[in-house]
Coordinates of C-alpha atoms in Angstrom, one line a residue:
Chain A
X30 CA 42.3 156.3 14.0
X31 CA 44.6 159.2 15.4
X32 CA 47.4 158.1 13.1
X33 CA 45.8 159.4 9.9
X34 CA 46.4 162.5 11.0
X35 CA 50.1 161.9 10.3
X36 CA 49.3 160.0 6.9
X37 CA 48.5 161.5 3.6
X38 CA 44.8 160.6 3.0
X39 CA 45.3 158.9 0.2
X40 CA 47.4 155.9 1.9
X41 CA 45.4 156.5 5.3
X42 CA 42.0 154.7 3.6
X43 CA 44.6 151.6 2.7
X44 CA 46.5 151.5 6.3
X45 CA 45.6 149.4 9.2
X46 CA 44.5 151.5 12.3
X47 CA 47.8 150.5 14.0
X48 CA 50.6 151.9 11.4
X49 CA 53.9 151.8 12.6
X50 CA 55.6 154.4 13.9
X51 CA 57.4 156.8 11.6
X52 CA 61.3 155.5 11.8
X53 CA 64.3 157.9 13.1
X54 CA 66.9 155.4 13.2
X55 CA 69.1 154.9 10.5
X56 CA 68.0 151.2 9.7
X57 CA 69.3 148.2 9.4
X58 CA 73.3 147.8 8.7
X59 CA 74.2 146.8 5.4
X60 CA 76.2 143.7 4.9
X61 CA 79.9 144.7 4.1
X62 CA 78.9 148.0 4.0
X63 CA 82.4 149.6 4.8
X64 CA 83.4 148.2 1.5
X65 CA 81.1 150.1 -0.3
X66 CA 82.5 153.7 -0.4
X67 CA 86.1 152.6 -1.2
X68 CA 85.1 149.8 -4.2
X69 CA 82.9 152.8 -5.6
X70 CA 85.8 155.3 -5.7
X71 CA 88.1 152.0 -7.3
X72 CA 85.1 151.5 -10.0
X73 CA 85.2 155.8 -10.8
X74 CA 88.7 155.5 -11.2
X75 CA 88.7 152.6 -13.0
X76 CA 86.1 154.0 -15.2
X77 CA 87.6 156.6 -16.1
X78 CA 91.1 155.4 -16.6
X79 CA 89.4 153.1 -19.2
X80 CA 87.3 155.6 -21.2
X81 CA 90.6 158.1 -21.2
X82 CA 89.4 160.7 -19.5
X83 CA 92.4 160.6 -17.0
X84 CA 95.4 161.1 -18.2
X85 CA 97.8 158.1 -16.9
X86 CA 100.4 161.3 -16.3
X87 CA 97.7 162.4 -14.1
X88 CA 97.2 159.0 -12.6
X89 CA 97.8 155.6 -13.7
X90 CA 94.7 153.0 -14.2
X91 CA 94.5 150.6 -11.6
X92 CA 95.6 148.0 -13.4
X93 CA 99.1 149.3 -14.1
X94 CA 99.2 149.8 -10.6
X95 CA 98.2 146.7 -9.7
X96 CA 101.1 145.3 -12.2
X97 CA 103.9 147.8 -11.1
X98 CA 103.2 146.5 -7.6
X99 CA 104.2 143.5 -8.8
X100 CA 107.3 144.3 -10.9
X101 CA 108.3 145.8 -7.4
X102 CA 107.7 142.8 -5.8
X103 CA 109.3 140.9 -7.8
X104 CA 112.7 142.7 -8.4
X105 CA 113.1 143.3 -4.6
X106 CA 112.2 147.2 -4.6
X107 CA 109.3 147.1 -3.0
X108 CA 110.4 144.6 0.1
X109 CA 113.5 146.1 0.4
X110 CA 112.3 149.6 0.9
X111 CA 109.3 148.2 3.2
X112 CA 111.7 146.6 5.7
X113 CA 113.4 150.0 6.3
X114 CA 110.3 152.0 6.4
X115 CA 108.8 148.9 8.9
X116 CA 111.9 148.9 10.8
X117 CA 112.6 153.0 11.1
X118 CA 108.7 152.8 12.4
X119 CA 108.8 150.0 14.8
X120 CA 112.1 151.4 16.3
X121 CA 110.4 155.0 16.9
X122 CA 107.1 153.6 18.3
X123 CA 108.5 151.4 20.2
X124 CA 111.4 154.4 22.0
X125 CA 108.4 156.6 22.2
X126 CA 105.9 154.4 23.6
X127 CA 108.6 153.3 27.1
X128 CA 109.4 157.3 26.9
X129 CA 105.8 158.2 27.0
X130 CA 104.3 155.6 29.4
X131 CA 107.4 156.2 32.2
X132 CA 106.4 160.1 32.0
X133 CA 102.7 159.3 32.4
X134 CA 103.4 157.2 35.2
X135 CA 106.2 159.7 36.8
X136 CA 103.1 162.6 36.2
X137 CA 100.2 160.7 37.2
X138 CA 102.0 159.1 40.6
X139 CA 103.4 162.2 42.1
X140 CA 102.5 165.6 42.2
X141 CA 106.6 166.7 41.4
X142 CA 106.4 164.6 38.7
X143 CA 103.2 166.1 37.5
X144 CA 104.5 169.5 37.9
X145 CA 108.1 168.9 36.4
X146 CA 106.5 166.9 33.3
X147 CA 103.1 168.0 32.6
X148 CA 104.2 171.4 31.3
X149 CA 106.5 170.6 28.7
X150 CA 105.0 168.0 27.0
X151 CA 101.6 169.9 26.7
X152 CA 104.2 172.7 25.3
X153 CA 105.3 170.0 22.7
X154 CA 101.6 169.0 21.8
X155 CA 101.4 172.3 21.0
X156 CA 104.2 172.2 18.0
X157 CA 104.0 169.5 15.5
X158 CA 106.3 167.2 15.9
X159 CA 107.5 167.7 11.7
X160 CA 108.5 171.3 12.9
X161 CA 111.1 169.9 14.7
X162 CA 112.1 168.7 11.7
X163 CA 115.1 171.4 10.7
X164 CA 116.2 171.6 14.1
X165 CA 116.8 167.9 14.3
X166 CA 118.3 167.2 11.3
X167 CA 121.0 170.0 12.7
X168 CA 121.4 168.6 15.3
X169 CA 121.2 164.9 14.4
X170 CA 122.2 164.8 10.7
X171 CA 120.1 163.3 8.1
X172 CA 120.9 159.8 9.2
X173 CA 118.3 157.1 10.7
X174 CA 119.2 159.2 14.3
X175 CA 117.3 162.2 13.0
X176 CA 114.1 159.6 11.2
X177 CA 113.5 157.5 14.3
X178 CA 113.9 160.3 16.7
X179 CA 111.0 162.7 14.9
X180 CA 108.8 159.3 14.9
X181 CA 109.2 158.9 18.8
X182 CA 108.8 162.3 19.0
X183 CA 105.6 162.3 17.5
X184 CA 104.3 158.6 19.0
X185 CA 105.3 159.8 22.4
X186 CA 102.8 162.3 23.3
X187 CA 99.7 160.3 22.5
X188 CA 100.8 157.7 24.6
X189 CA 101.7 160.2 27.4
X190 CA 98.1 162.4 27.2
X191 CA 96.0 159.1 27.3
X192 CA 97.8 157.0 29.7
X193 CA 98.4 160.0 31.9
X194 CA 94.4 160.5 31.6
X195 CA 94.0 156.9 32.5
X196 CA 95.8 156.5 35.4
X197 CA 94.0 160.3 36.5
X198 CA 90.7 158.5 35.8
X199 CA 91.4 155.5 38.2
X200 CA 88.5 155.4 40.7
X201 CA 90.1 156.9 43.9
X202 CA 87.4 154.1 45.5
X203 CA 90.4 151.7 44.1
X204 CA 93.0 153.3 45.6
X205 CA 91.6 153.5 49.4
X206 CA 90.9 150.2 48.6
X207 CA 94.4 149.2 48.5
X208 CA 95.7 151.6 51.5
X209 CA 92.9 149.4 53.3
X210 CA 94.8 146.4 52.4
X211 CA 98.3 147.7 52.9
X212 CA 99.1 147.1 49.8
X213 CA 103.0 147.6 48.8
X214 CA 104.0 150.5 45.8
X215 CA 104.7 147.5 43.5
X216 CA 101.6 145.6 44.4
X217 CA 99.4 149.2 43.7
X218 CA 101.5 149.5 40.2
X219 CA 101.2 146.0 39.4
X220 CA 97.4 145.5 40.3
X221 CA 95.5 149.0 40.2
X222 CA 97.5 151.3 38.3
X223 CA 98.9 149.9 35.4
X224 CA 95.6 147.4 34.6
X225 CA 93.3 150.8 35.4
X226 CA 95.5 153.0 32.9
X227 CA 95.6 150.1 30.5
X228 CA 92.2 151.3 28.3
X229 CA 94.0 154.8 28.3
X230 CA 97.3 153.7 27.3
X231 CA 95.6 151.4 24.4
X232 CA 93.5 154.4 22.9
X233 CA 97.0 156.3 22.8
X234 CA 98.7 153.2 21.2
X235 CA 95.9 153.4 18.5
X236 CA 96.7 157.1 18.0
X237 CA 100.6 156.2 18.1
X238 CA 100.7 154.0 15.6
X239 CA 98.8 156.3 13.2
X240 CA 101.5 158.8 13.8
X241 CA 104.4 156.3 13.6
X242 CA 103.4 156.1 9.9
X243 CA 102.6 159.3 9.3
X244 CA 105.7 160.9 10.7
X245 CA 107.7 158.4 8.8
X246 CA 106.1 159.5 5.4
X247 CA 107.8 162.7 6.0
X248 CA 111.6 161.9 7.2
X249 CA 111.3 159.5 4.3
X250 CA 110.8 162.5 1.6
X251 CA 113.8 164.5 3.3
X252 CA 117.0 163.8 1.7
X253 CA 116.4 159.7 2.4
X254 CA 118.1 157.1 -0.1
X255 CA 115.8 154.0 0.9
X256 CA 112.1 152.9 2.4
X257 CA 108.9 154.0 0.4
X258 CA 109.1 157.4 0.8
X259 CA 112.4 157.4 -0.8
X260 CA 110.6 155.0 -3.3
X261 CA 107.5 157.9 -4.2
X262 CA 110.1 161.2 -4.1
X263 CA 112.3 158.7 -6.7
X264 CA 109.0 157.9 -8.7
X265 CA 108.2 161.7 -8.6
X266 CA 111.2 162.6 -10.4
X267 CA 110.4 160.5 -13.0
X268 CA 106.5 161.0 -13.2
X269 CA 105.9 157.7 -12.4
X270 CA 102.3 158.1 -11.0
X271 CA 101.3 154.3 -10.6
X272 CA 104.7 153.9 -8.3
X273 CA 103.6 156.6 -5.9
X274 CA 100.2 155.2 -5.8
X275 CA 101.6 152.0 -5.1
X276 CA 103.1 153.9 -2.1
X277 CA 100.5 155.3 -0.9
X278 CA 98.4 151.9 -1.2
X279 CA 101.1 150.4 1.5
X280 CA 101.1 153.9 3.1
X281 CA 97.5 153.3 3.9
X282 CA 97.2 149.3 3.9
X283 CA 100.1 149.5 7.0
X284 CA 98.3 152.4 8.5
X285 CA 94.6 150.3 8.3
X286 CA 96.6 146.8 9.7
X287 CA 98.6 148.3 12.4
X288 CA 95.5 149.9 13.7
X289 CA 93.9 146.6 13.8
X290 CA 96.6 144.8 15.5
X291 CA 96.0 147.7 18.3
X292 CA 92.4 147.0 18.3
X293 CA 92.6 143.4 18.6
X294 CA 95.4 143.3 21.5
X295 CA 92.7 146.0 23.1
X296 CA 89.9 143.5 22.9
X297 CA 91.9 140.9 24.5
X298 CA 93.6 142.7 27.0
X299 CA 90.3 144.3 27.9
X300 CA 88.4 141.2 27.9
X301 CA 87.0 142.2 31.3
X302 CA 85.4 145.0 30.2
X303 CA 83.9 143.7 27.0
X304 CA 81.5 141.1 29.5
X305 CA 79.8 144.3 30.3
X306 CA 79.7 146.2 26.7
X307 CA 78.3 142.5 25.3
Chain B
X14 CA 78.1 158.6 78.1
X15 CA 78.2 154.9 78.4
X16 CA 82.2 154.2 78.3
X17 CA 83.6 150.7 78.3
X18 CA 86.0 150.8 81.4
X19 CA 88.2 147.5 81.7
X20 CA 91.3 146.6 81.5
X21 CA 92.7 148.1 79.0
X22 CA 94.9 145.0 78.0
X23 CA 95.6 142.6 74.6
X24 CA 92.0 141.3 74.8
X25 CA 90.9 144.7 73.9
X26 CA 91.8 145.3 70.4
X27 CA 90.1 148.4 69.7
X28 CA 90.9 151.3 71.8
X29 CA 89.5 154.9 71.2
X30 CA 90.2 157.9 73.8
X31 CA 88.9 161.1 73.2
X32 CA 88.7 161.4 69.3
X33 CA 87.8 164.7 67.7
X34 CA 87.4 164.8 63.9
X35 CA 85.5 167.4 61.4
X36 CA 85.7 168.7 58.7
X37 CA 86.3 172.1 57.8
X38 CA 84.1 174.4 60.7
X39 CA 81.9 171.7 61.3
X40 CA 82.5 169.3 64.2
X41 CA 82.2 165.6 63.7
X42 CA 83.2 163.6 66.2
X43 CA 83.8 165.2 69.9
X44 CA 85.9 163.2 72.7
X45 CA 84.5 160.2 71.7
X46 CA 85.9 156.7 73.8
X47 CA 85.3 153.1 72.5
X48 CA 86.4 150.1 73.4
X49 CA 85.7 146.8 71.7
X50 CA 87.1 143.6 73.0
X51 CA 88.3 140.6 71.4
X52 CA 86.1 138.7 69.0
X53 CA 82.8 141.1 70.1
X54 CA 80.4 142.0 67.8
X55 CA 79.8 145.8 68.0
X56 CA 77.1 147.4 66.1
X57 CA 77.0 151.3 65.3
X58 CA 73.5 153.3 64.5
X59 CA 73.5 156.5 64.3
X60 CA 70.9 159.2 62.2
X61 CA 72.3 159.8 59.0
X62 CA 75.4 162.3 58.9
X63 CA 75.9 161.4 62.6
X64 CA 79.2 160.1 62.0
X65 CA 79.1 156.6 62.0
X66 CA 81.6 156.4 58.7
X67 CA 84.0 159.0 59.6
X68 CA 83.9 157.0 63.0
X69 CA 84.8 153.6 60.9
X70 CA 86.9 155.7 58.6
X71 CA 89.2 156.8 61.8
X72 CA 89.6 153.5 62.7
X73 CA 90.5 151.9 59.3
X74 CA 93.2 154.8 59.3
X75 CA 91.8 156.1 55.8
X76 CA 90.9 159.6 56.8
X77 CA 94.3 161.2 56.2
X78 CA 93.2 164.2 55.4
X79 CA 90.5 164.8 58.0
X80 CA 91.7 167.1 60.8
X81 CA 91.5 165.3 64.1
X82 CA 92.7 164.5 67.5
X83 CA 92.5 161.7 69.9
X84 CA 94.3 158.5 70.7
X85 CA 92.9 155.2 68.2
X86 CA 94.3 152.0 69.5
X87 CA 93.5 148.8 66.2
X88 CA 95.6 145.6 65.9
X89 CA 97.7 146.2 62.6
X90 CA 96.0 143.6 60.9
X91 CA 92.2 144.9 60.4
X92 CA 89.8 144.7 57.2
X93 CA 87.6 146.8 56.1
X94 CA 84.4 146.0 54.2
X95 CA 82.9 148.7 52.0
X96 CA 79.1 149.6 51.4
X97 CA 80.2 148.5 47.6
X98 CA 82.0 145.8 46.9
X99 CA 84.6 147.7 45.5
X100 CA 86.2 144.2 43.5
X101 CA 88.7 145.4 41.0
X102 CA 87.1 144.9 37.6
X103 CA 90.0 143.8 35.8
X104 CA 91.1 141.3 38.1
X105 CA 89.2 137.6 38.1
X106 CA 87.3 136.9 41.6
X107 CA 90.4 135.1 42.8
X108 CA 92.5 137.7 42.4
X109 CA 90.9 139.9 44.0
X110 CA 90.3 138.1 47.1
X111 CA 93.8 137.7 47.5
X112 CA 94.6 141.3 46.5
X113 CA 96.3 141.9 49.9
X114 CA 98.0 138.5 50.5
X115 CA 101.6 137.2 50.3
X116 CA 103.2 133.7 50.2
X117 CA 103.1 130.5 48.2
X118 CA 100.1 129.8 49.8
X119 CA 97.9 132.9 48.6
X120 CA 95.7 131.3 45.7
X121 CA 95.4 128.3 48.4
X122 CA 93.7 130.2 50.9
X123 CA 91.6 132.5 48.5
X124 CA 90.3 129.3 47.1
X125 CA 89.0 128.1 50.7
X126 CA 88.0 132.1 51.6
X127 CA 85.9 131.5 48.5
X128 CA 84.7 128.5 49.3
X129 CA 83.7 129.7 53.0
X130 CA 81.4 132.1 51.1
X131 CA 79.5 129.6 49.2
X132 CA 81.5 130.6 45.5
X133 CA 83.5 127.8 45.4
X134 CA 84.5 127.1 41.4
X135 CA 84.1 131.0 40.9
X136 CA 87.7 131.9 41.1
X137 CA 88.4 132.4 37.4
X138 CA 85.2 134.8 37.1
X139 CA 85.3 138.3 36.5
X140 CA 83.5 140.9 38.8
X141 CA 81.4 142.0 36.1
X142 CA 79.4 138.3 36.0
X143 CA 78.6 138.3 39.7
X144 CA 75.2 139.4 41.3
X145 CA 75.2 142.1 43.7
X146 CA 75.2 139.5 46.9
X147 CA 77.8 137.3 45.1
X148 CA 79.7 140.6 44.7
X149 CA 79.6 141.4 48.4
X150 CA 80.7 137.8 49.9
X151 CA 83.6 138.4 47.6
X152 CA 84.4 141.3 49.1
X153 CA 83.7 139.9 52.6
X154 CA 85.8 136.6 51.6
X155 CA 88.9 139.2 50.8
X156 CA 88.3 140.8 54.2
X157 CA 88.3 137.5 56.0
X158 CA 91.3 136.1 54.3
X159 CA 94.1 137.8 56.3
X160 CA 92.0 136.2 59.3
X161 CA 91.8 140.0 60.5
X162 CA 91.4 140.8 64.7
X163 CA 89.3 143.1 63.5
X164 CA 86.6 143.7 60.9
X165 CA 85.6 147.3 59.9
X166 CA 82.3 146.9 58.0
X167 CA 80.5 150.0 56.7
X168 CA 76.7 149.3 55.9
X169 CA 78.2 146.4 53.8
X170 CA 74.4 145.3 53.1
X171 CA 72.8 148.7 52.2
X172 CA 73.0 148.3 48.6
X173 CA 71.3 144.7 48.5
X174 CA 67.7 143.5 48.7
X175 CA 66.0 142.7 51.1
X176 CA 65.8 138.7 50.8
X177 CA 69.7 138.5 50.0
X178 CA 70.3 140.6 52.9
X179 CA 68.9 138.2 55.4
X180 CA 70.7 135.8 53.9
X181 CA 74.3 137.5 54.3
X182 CA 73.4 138.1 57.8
X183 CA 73.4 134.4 58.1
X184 CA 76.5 134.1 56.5
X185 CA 78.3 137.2 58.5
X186 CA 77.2 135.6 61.4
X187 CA 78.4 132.6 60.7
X188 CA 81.7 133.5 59.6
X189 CA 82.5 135.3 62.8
X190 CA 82.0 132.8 64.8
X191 CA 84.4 130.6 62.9
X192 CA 87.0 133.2 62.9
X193 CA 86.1 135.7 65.7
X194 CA 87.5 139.0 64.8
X195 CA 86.4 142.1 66.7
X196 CA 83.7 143.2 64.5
X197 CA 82.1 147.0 64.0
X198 CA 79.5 146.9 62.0
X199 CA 78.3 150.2 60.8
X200 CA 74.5 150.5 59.8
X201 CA 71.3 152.2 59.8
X202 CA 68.7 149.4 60.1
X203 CA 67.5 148.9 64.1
X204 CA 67.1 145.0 63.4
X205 CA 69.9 144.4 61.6
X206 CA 72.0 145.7 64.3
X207 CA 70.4 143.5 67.5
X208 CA 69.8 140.5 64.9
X209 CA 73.8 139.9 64.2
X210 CA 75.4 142.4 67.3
X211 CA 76.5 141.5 71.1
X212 CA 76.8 145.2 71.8
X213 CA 74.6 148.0 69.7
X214 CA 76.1 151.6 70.1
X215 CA 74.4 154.3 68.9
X216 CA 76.2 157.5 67.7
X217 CA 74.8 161.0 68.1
X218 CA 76.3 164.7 68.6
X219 CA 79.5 163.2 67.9
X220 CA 79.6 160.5 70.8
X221 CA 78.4 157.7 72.4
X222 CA 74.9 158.4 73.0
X223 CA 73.8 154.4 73.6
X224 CA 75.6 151.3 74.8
X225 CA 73.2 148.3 74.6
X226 CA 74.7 145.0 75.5
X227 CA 72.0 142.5 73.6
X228 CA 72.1 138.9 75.0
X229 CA 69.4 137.2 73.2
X230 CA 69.8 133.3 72.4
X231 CA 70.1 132.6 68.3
X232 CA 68.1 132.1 66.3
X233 CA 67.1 136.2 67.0
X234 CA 63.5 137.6 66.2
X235 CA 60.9 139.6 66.3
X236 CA 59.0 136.8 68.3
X237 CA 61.3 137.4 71.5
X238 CA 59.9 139.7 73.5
X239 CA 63.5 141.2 74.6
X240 CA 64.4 142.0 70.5
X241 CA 60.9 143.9 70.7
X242 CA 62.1 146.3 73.6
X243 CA 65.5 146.7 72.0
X244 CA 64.0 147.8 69.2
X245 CA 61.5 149.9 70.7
X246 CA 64.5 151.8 72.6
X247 CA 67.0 152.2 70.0
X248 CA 63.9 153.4 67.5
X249 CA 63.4 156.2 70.8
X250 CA 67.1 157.3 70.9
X251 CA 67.1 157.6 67.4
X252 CA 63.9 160.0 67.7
X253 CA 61.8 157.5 66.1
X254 CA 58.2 157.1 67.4
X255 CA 58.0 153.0 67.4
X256 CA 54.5 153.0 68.0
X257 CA 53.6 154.8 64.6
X258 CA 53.9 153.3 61.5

């Protein structure tokens, strides 16, 4: 019985001669347990909205925010607001997406391109795209110009960095495979390029339309008279906790669903790949 | 050196005069001539590093960056078959097949390629689901579609076993008969070479070293007496002691 040796005595008298081995893994999953952390934060908060000990000028109890959610529904705030903020978003993700797949292409397809293209952008990566903030609203004005040009500004380079990584990661197997077969620039693009970037471009998409959001949050606070950060800097003039929380709710809501839409294009698109991960 | 004179005419597809390649200080190939006529089966043995795949890779025009002389002489319309399969993963079997086709009539004739390899029905399958044989007559089906004059194969069955190897030689055979390309057939197995060749050449100090016409009646084996001495010569050239082991 070399296992005692492991076991306190006390149990090793009880124990079969064949104990299992001591577990390292983690265990098994727990059913819905993503839900877990966040219902626990709702049930503090909850908790201690209803006992008083947060002030509602500190933060509103759920339930108010729950009904002022709806009181914005219902008087046309809240949708109003949302379809700017959706449309400012959609517009920048979608300019900086063609920008930054064409310059991963351009890069990854020929060495000028590489060499003319590279540089800057990894010089951008390097400055947040909300420090460009002050320079573009000089330049562009406060209007929707300036808002949907700092999103694309921001979407632009994940897409670049992993589509240009994609397309750098393409077997070179694949692409003497098509000289062998004569294949025609279009034929390569359309068949090896694009389908081998396509995983890389997708992992940037998931980071773009993080930042599409999270860009928009701030051109929203700057001197904007509509969408939902106009709606929270309004609220926090007027201390109106539950309507900022209500913000950021959506804030995080469209953040969680957009990222999901992403995912679920990615398992789809990528259906050839998941045969082999299932 | 054992040259194939002739004339030097459209029946001879593949025409190689005096080709030098290497790489960096080492030397490769050195004035190396070949000549491999229509619809002949040609198979290349060489040791290991001999050159038998810079050879292939001269003659499928994919060693741009090799520095080289020499005058290569292939019909435009050659395939090449890889040691992998090398099928495009995100493409379905179909697709890939017809990878280097054009015309209404593509998926038409990639279906009957298919077919011709025994995975009819398979078209809509992706890569990934295919055994390692099933894999390979893909790839050989996509070689085969653009009814090539001439079929570049480097040790297209190194990578399989043993039992599903015997059974593509069947099928190789086969199919070049049916659609008699010149064939070169690079590989570093003594019976697979004089089992499925007409010709076995045998590479070494970057030329020629053997020419062996072998004119045996099908169904080769080791019971014919002639496959035997073949075997027993190439195994010599190659510095192999046949008698031991």
């Amino acid at each position: 019985m070399t296992a005692s040796v492991l076991t306190r005595p006390r149990t090793a008298a009880a124990e079969p001669a064949n104990r299992p081995r001591r577990r390292l893994r983690p265990g098994r999953p727990i059913p819905f347990g993503a839900a877990i952390g966040p219902l626990l934060l709702l049930a503090v908060w909850a908790l201690g909205s209803a006992t008083g000990w947060l002030d509602p000028r500190t933060l509103s109890a759920p339930w108010t925010v729950v009904t002022t959610a709806g009181d914005l529904i219902a008087d046309g705030r809240l949708p109003a607001n949302l379809a700017v903020s959706a449309q400012r978003a959609a517009l920048g993700l979608g300019i900086g997406t063609v920008i930054g797949t064409v310059l991963a292409v351009v890069a990854g397809l020929s060495r000028w391109g590489e060499a003319v293209v590279d540089g800057p952008i990894q010089i951008k990566r390097a400055v947040p795209a909300l420090a460009l903030v002050p320079l573009l609203i000089l330049w562009l004005g406060i209007g929707e110009q300036m808002k949907v040009t700092t999103i694309a500004l921001g979407v632009f380079v994940p897409v670049y960095i992993h589509t240009h990584n994609g397309l750098r990661s393409i077997d070179s197997r694949y692409v003497e495979l098509g000289e062998s077969l004569r294949l025609r620039r279009t034929a390569f693009l359309r068949r090896i390029v694009l389908p081998g970037a396509l995983p890389g471009f997708l992992l940037g998409m998931r980071f773009a339309v993080v930042g599409a959001w999270l860009a928009l949050v701030v051109v929203e606070q700057i001197n904007s008279t509509s969408g939902i950060g106009y709606m929270m800097d309004l609220a926090r003039q007027y201390g109106q906790t539950d309507v900022i929380i209500v913000g950021l709710v959506l804030y995080g809501l469209l953040g969680l669903l957009s990222d999901g839409a992403v995912r679920l294009v990615q398992r789809r698109a990528l259906s050839w790949r998941r045969t082999l991960a299932d | 050196m054992a040259t194939h004179a002739g004339g030097l005419t459209a029946t001879r597809p593949v025409r190689v005069r005096d080709l030098a390649r290497g790489f960096g200080d080492r030397t490769v190939l050195d004035g190396l001539d070949l000549t491999i006529g229509a619809g002949e089966f040609v198979a290349l043995l060489g040791r290991s590093g001999s050159g038998k795949s810079t050879l292939l890779r001269a003659l499928a025009g994919l060693d741009g960056e090799v520095t080289g002389s020499g005058l290569v002489d292939v019909p435009a319309n050659s395939s090449v078959v890889f040691q992998d399969a090398r099928l495009l993963p995100w493409q379905r079997v179909l697709d890939n097949v017809v990878l280097g086709l054009r015309g209404p009539d593509a998926a038409e004739r990639g279906r009957a390629a298919l077919a011709e390899v025994g995975l009819a029905g398979r078209d809509r399958a992706w890569p990934s689901e295919l055994s390692g044989g099933e894999q390979q007559r893909v790839a050989l089906a996509r070689a085969l579609v653009s009814e090539p004059e001439l079929l570049l194969a480097d040790e297209p069955f190194g990578a399989l076993d043993a039992l599903t190897r015997l059974r593509m030689h069947d099928l190789l055979r086969r199919l070049c008969d049916r659609h008699r390309p010149a064939v070169l057939l690079v590989t570093h197995d003594v019976d697979e070479a004089i089992t499925l060749a007409d010709r076995v050449l045998l590479l070494d100090a970057g030329r020629i070293a053997v020419d062996l016409s072998i004119d045996l009646p099908a169904p080769r084996s080791y019971r014919q007496p002639a496959f035997l001495a073949h075997r027993e010569s190439l195994l010599r050239a190659l510095g192999v002691d046949p008698t031991e082991g």
